[in-house]
XYZ file of C-alpha atoms in Angstrom:
580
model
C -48.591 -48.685 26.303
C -47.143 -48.354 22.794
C -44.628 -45.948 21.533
C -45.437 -45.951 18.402
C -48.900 -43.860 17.295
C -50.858 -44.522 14.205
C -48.097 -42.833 11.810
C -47.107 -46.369 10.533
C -50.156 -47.316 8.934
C -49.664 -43.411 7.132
C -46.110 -43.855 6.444
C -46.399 -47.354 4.813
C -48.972 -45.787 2.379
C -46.741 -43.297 1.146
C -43.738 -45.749 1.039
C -45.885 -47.863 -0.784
C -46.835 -44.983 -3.413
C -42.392 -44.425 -4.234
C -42.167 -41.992 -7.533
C -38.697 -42.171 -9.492
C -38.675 -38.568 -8.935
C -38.460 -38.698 -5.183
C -35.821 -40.859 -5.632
C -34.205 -38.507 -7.860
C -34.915 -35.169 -5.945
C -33.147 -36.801 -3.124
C -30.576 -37.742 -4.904
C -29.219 -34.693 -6.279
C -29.912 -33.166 -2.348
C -27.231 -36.094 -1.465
C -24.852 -34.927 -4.553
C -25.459 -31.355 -3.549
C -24.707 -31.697 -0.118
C -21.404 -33.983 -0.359
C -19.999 -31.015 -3.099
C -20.912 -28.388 -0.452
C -18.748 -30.641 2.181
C -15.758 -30.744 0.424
C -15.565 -26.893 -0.424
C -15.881 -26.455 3.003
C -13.546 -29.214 3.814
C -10.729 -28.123 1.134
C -11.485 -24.133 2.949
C -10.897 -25.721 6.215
C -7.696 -27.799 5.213
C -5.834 -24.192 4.032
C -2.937 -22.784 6.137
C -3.553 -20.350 8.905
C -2.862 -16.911 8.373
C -0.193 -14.807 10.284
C -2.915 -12.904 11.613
C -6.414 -11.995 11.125
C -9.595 -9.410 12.383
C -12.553 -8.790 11.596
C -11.466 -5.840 9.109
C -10.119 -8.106 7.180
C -13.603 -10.402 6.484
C -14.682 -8.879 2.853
C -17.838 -7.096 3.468
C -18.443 -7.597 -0.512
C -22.043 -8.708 -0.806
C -21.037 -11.690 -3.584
C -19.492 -13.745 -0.266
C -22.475 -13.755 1.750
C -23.652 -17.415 0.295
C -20.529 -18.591 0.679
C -20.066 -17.409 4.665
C -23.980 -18.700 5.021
C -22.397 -22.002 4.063
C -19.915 -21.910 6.243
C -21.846 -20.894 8.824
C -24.254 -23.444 8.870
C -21.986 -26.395 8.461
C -20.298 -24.958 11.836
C -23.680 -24.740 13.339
C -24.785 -28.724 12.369
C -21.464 -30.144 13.238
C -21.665 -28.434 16.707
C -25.632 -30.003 16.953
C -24.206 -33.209 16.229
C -21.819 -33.280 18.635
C -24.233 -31.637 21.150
C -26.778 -34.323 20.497
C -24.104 -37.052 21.305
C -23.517 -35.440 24.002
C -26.886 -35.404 25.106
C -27.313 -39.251 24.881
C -24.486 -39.886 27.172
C -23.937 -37.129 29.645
C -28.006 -37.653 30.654
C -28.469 -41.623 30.606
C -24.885 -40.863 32.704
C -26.746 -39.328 34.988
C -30.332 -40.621 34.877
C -29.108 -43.963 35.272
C -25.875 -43.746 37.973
C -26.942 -42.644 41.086
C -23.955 -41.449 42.974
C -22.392 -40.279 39.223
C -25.510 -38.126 39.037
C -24.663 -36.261 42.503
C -21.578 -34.850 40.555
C -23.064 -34.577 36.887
C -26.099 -32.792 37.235
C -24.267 -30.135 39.358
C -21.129 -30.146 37.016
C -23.970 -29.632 34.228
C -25.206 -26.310 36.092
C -21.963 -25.481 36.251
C -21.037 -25.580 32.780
C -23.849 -23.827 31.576
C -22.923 -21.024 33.702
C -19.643 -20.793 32.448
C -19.465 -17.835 29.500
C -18.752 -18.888 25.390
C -15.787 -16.364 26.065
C -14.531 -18.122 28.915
C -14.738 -21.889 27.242
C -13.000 -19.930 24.235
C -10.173 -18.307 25.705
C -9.042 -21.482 28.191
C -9.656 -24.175 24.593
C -8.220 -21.726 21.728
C -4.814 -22.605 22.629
C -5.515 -26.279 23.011
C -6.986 -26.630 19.406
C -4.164 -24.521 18.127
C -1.634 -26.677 19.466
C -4.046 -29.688 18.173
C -3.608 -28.422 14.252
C -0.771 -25.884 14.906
C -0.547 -23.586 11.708
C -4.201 -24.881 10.206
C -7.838 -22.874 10.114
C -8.681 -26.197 11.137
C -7.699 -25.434 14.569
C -9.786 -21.939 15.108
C -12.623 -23.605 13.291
C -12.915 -26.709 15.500
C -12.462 -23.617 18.343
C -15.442 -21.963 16.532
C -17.555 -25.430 16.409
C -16.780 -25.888 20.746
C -17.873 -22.489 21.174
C -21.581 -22.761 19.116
C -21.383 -26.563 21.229
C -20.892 -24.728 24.381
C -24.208 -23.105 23.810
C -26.109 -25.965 22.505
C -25.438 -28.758 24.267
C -26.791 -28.187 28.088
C -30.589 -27.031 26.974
C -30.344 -30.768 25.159
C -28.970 -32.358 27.475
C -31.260 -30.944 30.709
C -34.104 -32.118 28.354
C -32.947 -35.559 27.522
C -32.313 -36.069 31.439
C -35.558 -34.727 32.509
C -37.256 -37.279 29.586
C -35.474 -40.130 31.100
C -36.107 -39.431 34.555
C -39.793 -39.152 34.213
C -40.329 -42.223 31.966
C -43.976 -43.829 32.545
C -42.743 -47.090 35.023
C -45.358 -49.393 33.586
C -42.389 -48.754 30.340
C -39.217 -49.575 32.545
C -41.167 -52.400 33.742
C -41.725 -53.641 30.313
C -37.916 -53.072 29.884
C -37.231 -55.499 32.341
C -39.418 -58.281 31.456
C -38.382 -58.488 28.080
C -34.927 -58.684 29.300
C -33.497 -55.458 27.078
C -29.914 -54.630 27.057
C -28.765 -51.272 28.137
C -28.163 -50.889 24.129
C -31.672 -51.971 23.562
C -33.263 -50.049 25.905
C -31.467 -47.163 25.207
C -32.650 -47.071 21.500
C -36.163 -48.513 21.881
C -37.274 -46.894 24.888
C -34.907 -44.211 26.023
C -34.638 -42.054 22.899
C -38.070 -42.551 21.907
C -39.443 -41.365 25.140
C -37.236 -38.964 24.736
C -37.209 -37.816 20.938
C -39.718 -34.969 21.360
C -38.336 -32.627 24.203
C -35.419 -33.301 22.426
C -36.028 -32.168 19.282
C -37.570 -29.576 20.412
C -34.990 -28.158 22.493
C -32.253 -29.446 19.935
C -34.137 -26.829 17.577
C -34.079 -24.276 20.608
C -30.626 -24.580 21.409
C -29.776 -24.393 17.500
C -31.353 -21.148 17.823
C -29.279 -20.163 20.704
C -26.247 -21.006 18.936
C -27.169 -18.759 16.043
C -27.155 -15.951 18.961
C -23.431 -16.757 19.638
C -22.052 -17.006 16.167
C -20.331 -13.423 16.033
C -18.296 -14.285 19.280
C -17.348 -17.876 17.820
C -16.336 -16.441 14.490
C -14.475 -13.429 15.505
C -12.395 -14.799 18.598
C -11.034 -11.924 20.604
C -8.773 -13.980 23.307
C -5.172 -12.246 24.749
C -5.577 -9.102 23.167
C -5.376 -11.615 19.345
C -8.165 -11.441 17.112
C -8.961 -14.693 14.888
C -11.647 -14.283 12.235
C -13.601 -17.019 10.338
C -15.416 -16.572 6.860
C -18.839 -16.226 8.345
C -21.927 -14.564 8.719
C -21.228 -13.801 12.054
C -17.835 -12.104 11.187
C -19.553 -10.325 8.197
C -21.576 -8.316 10.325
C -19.348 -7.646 12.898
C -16.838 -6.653 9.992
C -19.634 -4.597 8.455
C -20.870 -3.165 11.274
C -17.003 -2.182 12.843
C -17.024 -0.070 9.541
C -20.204 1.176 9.956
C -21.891 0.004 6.919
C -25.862 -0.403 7.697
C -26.642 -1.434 4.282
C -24.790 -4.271 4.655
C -25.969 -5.122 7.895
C -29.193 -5.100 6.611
C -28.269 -7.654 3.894
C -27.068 -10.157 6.053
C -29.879 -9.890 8.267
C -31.771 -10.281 5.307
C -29.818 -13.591 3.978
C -30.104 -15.281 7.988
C -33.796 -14.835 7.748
C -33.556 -16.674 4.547
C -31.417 -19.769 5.795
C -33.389 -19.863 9.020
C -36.473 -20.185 7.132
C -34.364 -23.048 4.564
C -33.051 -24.368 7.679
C -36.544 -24.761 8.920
C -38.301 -26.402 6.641
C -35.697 -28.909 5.216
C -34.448 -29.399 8.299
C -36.681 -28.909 11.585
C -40.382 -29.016 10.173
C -39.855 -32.696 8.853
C -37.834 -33.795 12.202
C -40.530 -32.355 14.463
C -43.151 -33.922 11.655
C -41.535 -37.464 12.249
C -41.178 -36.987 16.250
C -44.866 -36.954 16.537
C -45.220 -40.827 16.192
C -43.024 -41.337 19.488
C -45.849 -39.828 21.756
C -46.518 -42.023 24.838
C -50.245 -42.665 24.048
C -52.553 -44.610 21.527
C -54.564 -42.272 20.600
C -54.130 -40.179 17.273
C -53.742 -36.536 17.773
C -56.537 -34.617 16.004
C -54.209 -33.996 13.290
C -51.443 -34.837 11.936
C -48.420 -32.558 11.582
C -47.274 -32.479 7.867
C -44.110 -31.778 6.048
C -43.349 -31.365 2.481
C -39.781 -32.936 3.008
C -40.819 -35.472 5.359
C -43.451 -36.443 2.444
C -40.965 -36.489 -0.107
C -38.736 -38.593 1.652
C -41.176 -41.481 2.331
C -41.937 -41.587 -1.263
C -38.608 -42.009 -2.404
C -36.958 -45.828 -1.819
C -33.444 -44.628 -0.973
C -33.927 -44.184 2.847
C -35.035 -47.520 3.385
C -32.349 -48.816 1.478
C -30.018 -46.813 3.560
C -31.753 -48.481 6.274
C -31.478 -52.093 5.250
C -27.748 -51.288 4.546
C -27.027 -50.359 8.363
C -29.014 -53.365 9.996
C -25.742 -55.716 9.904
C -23.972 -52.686 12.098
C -26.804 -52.507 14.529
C -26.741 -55.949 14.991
C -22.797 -55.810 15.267
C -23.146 -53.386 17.883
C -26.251 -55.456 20.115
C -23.690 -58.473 19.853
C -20.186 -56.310 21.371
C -22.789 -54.424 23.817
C -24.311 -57.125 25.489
C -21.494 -58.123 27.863
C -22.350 -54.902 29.497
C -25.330 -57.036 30.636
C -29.039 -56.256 31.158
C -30.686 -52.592 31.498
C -32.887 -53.297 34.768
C -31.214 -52.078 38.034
C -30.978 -54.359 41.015
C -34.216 -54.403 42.782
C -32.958 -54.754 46.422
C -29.342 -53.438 47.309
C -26.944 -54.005 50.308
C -27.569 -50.840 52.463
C -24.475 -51.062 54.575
C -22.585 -51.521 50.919
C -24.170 -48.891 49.644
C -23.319 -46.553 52.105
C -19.727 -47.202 52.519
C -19.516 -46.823 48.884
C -21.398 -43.122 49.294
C -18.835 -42.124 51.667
C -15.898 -43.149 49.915
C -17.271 -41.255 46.979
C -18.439 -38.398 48.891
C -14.703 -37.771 50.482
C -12.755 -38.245 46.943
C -15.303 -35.943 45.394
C -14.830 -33.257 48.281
C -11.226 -33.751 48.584
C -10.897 -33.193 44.623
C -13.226 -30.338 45.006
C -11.085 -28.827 48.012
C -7.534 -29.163 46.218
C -9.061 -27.598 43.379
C -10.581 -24.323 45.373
C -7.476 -24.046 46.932
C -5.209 -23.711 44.210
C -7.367 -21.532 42.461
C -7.797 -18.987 45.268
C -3.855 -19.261 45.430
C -3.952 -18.225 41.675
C -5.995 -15.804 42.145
C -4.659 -14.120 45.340
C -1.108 -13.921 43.324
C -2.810 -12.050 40.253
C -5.471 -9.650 41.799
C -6.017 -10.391 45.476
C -9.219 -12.109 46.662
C -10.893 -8.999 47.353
C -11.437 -8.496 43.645
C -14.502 -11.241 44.181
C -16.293 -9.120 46.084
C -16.129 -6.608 43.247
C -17.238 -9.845 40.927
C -20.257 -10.448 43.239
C -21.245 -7.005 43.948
C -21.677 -6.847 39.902
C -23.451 -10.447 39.669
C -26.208 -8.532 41.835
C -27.001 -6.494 39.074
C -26.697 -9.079 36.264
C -29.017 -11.344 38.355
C -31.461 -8.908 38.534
C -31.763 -8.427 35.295
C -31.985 -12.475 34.501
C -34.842 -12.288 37.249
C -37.171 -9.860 35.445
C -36.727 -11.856 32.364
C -37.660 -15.213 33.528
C -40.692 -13.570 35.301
C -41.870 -11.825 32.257
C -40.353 -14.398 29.907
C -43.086 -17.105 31.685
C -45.748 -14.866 31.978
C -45.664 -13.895 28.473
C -45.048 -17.214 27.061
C -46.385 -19.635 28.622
C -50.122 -19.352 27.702
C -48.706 -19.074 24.188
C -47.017 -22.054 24.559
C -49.411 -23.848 25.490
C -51.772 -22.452 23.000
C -49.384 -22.992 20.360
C -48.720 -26.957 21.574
C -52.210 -27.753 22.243
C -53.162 -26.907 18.724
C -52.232 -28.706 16.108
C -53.399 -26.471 13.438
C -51.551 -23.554 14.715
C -48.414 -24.687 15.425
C -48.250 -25.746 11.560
C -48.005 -22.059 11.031
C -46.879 -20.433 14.065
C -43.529 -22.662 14.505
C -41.929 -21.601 11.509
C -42.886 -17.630 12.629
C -41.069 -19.003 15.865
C -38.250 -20.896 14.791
C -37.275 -17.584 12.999
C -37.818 -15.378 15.411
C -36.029 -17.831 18.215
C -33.292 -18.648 15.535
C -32.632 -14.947 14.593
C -29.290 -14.359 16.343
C -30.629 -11.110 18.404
C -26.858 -9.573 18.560
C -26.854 -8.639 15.005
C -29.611 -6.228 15.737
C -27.062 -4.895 18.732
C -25.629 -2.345 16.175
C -28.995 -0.974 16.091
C -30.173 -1.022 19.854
C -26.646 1.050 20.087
C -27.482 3.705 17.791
C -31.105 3.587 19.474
C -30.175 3.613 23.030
C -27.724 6.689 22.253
C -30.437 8.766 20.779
C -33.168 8.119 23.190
C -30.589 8.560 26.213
C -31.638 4.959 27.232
C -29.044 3.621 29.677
C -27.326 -0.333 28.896
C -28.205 -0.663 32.249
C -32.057 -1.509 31.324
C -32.192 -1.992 27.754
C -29.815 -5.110 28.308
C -32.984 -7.069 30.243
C -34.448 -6.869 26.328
C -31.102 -7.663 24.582
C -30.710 -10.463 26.641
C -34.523 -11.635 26.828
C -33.963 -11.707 22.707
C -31.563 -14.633 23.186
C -32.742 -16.304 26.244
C -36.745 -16.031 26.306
C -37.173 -18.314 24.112
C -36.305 -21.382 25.812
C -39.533 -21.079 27.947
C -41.655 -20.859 24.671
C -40.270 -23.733 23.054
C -40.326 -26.132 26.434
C -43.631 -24.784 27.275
C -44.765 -25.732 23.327
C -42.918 -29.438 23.829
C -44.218 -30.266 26.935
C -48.062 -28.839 25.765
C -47.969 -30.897 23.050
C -46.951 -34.512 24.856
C -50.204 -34.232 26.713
C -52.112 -37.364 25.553
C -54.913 -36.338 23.320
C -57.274 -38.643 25.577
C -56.881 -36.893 28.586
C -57.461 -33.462 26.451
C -60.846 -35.354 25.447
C -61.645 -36.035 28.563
C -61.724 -32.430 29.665
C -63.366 -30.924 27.095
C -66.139 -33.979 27.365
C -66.466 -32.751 31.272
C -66.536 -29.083 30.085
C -64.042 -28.026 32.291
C -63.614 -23.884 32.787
C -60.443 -22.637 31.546
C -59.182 -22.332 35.179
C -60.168 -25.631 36.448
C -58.314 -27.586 33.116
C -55.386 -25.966 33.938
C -55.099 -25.693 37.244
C -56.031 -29.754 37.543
C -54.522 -30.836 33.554
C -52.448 -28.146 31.610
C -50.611 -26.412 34.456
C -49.607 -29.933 35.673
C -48.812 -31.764 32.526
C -46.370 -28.883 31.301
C -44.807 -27.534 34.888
C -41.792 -30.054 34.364
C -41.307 -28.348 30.542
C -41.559 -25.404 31.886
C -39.203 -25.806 35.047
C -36.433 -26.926 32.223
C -37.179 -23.870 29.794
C -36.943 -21.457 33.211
C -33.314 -23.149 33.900
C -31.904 -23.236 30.638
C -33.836 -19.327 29.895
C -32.121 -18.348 32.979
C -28.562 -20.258 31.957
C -28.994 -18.666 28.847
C -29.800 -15.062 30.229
C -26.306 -14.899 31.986
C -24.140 -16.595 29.041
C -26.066 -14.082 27.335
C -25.219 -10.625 29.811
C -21.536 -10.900 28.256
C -22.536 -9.771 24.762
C -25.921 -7.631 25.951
C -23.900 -5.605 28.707
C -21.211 -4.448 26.036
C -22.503 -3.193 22.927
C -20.757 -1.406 19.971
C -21.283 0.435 16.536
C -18.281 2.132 15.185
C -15.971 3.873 17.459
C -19.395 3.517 19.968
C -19.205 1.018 22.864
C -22.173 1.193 25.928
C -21.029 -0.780 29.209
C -23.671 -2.066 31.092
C -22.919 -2.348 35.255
C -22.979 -5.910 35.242
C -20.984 -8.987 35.910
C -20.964 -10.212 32.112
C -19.513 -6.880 31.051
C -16.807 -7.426 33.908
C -16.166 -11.201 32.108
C -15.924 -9.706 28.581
C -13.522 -6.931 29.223
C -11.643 -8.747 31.076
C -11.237 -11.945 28.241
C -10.573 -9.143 25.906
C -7.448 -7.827 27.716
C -6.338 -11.368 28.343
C -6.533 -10.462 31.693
C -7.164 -14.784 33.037
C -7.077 -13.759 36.611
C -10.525 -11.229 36.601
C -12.024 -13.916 34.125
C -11.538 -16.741 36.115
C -12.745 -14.525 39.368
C -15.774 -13.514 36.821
C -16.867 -16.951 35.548
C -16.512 -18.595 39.321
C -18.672 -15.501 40.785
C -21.045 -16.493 37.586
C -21.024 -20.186 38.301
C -21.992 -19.647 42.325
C -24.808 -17.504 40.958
C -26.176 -19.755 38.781
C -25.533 -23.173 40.844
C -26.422 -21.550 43.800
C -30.093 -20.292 42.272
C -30.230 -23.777 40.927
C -29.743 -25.486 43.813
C -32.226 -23.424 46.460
C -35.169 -22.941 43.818
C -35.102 -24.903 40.232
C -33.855 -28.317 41.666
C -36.563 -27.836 44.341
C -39.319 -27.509 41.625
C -37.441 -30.322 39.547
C -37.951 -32.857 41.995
C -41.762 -31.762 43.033
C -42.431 -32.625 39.244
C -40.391 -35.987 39.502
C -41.958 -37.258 42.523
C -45.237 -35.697 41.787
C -45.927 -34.764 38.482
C -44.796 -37.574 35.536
C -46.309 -39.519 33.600
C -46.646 -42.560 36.400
């Protein structure tokens, strides 16, 4: 089966048609791009001041390019970590078995865990890091907008790995690939669509979290970043709506930039990694992905970083070959499960205990009943979301994926409405939910649906497009009824997508309860009963004890659901429902 679709033959003819002013379009995008890099480098370099808030962000129109810019080089240096991340937390876990029994949990786990929470237990570590510098709050901002990218990418990279066609792992193995060479020729290929997709996704998400990464409230201090983030929560702490409205204004304007220099031409170029060898009925397009192939500098880009690719096959391959042993020792391999079994549970039980010791000398343990009795309410709400969230979405997905045509023009619609960082609208829903007498208690399902629905649209759209165009002829050359195709093709082909949209939507939905369940405009706050408004009142008096009792009553939610209903689903779609 190849990897590679009919895209070559297309992109050779456009390489083979270079203009001199593709080459010099992209050069001045290069020029542009290392000037903007060091004004945000020199900005990031500058002393650290006594002490700042988000009064104190200018809310003076004339900044808001330069915050954008800010901004958004925060936002791609926490995707690039992310993605990194991505590559070797999940072939960790895809390809270790008894390292998997502690990653993929530890990955639930950490996607439970709150932006506030990851903030207010790292802020001190990166100020101690660059004591004195905005280089340390800023590499505190970057973790925080990482925190809530990289486990949507990294769920989807490990689900892509784990359901791999085997007729491909057994061509791994008889052409003798290194674990570098199958990593790069099969494993990110394979993988390159759901994660591009859900690298776009989880971009989106981070946009959501950008006013509690730029304006760190943490110990009863307040650190504030240039930003657009801190602009509107500066602008809207002084209650100017005009302003608001600007910046809302300027984000739809770099999502849409973002979009279409950025994500169109990435999920243009993704399309030739499809599993199949049939064309798709047409060919996604991009202006920048055009312009690009005509020019000659990205090739010789290319031919300049062979000699380090082949530097790096030579040092790699005394980590020997990729295959794993067909036939294993079973009374080996169960001594060695036991051994790691009792040092995982030990390390587990010393670290339970001395956190319930912690906690019982701070607030007594019966404050985690108060923590759970609140997660009820919270999980409720994530409940309705994901139930709605799929029923609305998923035909639209699927519609969207399946078409070609439509998701030319319906992905940028969604990348900006998925993008759009919901909480900058929260101002608004305030002033609404006050006039209409509309308690927090139900209008945060639709504050947090805003930032978390969309992880079930854009899975639902990867996973509908990665069904082979052959089989898709196939039932329309059988006439099959709309039920029948997907209750025996589409319904199967995406269930996996959509089982990893419903666990990162829901992941997202209760990272999200900490900013929907406390809302503010002014002198104006609305509480929410809730076990994320518990979390963020209690980071914002730097009160560690409640937050740690919050984020572990958030984690055994979230693990727990995990464990008794999505990992049940994820390994019905392994076992029954890849691409085998």
């Amino acid at each position: 089966m190849s990897m590679l679709r009919p895209f070559v033959a297309h992109d050779a003819t456009l390489r083979s048609r270079t203009r001199w002013w593709a080459d010099a379009i992209v050069l001045a995008a290069v020029a542009v791009l290392f000037w903007l890099l060091v004004r945000v480098s020199h900005e990031v370099s500058a002393p650290l001041p006594p002490r700042t808030a988000a009064s104190m962000v200018s809310t003076d129109p004339a900044n808001l390019p330069y915050y954008a810019l800010r901004s958004l080089a925060r936002m791609f240096a926490a995707l690039a970590v992310s993605t990194l991340f991505a590559f070797v937390y999940a072939t960790a876990a895809a390809r270790l078995r008894r390292a998997e029994k502690v990653l993929l949990p530890l990955l639930d786990v950490l996607q439970s865990v709150p932006v506030l929470a990851f903030l207010s237990v790292t802020l001190t570590v990166w100020l101690t890091l660059f004591p004195g510098s905005v280089l340390g709050v800023e590499c505190a901002a970057v973790f925080a907008i990482f925190t809530s990218q990289a486990w949507n990418m990294t769920f989807a990279f490990h689900q892509s790995l784990v359901t791999q066609p085997r007729e491909l792992d057994e061509a791994a193995r008889v052409l003798r690939l290194t674990r570098w060479q199958r990593f790069w020729k099969l494993d990110v290929p394979s993988g390159t669509i759901p994660l591009v997709w859900n690298g776009m996704m989880s971009f989106g998400g981070g946009w959501f979290f950008l006013v509690a990464s730029e304006v760190i409230s943490v110990n009863n201090n307040t650190y504030a970043l240039p930003g657009i983030g801190s602009y509107v929560a500066a602008a809207a702490e002084q209650e100017q709506v005009g302003r608001i409205l600007l910046a809302i204004g300027v984000m739809i304007i770099m999502v849409i930039g973002v979009n279409v220099l950025f994500w169109r031409p990435l999920t243009a170029w993704a399309e030739r990694f499809r599993t199949e060898d049939t064309a798709a009925t047409e060919v996604q397009r991009s202006l920048t992905l055009n312009l690009l192939r005509r020019s000659a500098l990205p090739a010789l880009v290319g031919r300049g970083l062979r000699p380090i690719g082949r530097l790096l096959d030579t040092v790699t391959r005394p980590l020997g070959m990729a295959e794993q042993p067909l036939q294993v020792n079973p009374t080996r391999r169960r001594v060695g499960d036991i051994v790691f079994g009792a040092v995982v549970i030990a390390a587990i039980g010393v670290g339970v205990w001395q956190m319930l010791a912690y906690v019982s000398r701070g607030a007594g343990l019966g404050e985690f009943a108060n923590a759970f009795v609140l997660g009820l309410a919270t999980m409720a709400r994530v409940v309705v979301l994901v139930v709605i969230g799929s029923v609305v979405w998923v035909p639209i997905g699927v519609w969207i994926g399946t078409n070609p045509k439509i998701t030319r023009y319906a992905q940028p619609v969604v990348q900006v409405l998925a993008s759009f960082p919901a909480n900058f609208l929260f101002p608004f829903a305030t002033l609404l939910l006050i006039k209409t007498g509309v308690s927090l208690d139900i209008g945060g399902i639709i504050l947090m649906s805003l930032g978390a629905q969309w992880y079930i649209l854009f899975n639902v759209i990867a996973g509908a497009s990665a069904i082979p165009s052959d089989l898709r002829e196939v039932a329309a050359h059988l006439r099959m009824g709309r039920w029948l195709r997907w209750r025996t093709l589409i319904g199967l082909a995406i269930f996996s997508a959509w089982i990893t949209g419903g666990i990162t939507a829901a992941g997202g939905a209760w990272n999200a309860s900490i900013v929907a369940e406390v809302v503010s405009y002014g002198n104006t706050t609305l509480t929410a009963t809730g076990l994320g408004a518990y979390i963020a009142q209690s980071t914002a008096e730097g009160n560690f004890v409640r937050t740690l009792v919050g984020v572990t009553v958030m984690t055994i939610y979230v693990v727990g659901i995990n464990r008794l209903f999505w990992r049940r689903l994820h390994r019905l779609a392994e076992s029954r429902y890849s691409q085998t």
